[in-house]
Coordinates of C-alpha atoms in Angstrom, one line a residue:
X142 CA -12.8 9.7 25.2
X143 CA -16.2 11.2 25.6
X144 CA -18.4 11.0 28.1
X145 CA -22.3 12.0 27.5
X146 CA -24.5 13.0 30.4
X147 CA -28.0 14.9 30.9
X148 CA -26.1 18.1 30.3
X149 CA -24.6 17.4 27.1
X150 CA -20.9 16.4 26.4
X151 CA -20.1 16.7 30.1
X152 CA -15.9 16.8 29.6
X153 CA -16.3 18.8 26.5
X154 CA -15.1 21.9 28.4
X155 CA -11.8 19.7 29.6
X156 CA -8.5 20.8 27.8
X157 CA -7.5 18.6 24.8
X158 CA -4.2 17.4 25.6
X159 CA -1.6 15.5 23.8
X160 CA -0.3 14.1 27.1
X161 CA -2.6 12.2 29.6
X162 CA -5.6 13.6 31.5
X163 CA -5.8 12.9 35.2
X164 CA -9.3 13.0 37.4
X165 CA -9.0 13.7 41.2
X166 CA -12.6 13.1 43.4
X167 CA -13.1 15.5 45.9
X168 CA -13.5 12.7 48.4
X169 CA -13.4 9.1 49.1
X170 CA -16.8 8.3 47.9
X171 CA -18.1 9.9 45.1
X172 CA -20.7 10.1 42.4
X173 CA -20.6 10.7 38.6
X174 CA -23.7 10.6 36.6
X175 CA -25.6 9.3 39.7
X176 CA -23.1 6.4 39.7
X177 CA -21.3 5.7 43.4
X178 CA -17.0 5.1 42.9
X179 CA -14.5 4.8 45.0
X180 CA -11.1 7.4 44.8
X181 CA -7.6 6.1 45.7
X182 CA -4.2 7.4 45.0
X183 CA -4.0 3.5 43.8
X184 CA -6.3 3.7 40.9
X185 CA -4.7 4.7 37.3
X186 CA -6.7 8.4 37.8
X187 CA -7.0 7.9 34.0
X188 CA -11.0 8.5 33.9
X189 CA -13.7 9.9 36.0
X190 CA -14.6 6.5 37.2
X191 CA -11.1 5.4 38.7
X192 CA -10.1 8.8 39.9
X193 CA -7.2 9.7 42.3
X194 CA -7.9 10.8 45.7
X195 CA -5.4 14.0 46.3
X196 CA -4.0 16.2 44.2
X197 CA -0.8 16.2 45.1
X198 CA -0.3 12.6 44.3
X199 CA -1.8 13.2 40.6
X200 CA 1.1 15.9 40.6
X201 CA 3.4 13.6 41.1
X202 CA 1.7 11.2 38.0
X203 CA 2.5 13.8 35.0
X204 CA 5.5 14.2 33.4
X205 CA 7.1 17.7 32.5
X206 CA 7.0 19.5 29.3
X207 CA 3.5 16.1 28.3
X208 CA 1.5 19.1 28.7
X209 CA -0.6 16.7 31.1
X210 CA -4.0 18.0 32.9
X211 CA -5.6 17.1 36.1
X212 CA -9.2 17.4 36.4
X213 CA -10.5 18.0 39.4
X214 CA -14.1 16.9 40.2
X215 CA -16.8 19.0 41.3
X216 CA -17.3 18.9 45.1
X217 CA -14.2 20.2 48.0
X218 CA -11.1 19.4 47.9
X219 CA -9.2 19.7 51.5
X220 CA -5.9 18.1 52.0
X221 CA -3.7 18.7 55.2
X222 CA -1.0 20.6 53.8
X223 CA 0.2 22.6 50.5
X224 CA 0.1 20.9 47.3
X225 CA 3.5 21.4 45.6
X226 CA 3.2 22.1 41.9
X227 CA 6.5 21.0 41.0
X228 CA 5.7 19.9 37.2
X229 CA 6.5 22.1 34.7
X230 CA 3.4 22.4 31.5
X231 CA 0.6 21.5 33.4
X232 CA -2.7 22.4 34.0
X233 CA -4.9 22.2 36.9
X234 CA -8.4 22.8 36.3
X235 CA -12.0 22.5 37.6
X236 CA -15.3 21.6 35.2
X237 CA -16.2 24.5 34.7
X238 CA -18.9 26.0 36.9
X239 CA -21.3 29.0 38.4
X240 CA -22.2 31.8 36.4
X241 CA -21.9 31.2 32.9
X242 CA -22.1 27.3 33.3
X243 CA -25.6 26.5 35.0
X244 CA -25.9 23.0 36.5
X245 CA -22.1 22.5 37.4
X246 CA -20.7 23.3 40.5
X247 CA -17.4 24.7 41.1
X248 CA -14.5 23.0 42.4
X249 CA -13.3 24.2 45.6
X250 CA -9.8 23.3 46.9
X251 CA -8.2 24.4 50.8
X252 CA -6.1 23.0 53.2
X253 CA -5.9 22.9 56.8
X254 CA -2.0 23.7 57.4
X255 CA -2.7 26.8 59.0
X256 CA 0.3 29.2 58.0
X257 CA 0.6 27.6 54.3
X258 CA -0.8 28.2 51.3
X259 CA -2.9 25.9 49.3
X260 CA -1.2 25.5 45.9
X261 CA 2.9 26.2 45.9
X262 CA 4.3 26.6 42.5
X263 CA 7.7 26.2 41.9
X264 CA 7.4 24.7 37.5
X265 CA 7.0 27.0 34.8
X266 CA 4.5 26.5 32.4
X267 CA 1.8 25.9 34.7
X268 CA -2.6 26.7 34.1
X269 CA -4.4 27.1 36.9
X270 CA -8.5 27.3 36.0
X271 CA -11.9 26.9 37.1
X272 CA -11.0 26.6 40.9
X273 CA -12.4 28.3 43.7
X274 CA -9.4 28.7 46.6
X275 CA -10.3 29.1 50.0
X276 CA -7.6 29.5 52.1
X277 CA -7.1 29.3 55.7
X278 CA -7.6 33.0 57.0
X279 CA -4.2 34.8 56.8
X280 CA -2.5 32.3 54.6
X281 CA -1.6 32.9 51.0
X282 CA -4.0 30.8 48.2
X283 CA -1.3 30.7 45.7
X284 CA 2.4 30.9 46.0
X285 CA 4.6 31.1 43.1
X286 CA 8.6 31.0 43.4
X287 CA 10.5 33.4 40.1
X288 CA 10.9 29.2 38.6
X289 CA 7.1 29.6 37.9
X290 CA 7.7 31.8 34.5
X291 CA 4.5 31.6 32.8
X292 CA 2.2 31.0 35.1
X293 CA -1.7 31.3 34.1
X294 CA -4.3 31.9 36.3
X295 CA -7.9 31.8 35.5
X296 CA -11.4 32.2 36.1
X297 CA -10.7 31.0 39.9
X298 CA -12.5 32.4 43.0
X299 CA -10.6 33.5 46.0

């Protein structure tokens, strides 16, 4: 599915998947398009309009090996504790944004768990992309475990 804003073919830059593509809002409340929506981990998470409210719960959603992906939409992220990325094949990525990609802005993901990291991969298979990772000072961004074989990290920010 398509979706066509002022700046062109807006998802264009979204992975094309054979499995199903998640959307996770940076916060309760937030726009699209100049369109106000509300996120829950109760929605389907199945388009930017209905999208899931934490990350961790749109994890949990995709199935290993469907080669699912979970968009995450511009704005920051912040949950409480470490995600776990326990799914092998998927990808977690930003729209793309900053230099290179005028008018988008980058995704930004943290957590306030103060001696964790923010993303904990334990699945092999796993794309990380067009994130910025802030985390808490001292604390790792990204852990991976020797289960996270082929792990891909790219154009993220820490």
């Amino acid at each position: 599915m398509s979706y066509l804003t002022k700046y062109g073919d807006f998802w264009g830059v979204i992975p094309v998947t054979s499995g199903k593509t998640l959307w996770v809002a940076p916060a309760a409340s937030y726009t699209v398009n100049g369109q106000a929506y509300s996120a829950s981990d109760g929605n389907e998470g199945l388009s930017p309009k209905e999208a899931l409210l934490t990350l961790d719960y749109a994890v949990g959603k995709c199935t290993a090996g469907a080669n699912d992906v979970i968009v995450l939409l511009p704005g920051a992220h912040s949950w409480s504790a470490s995600v776990a990325v326990d799914v092998a094949g998927i990808t977690i990525t930003g729209v793309p944004g900053g230099k290179g990609h005028p008018g988008y802005k980058r995704s930004s993901i943290t957590t306030s768990a103060t001696a964790d990291e923010v993303l904990n991969v334990t699945a092999a298979n796993v794309e990380i992309a067009h994130l910025r990772v802030i985390p808490i000072t001292a604390a790792t961004a990204v852990d991976y475990t020797a289960a996270a074989d082929n792990l891909y990290i790219h154009n993220c920010s820490f």
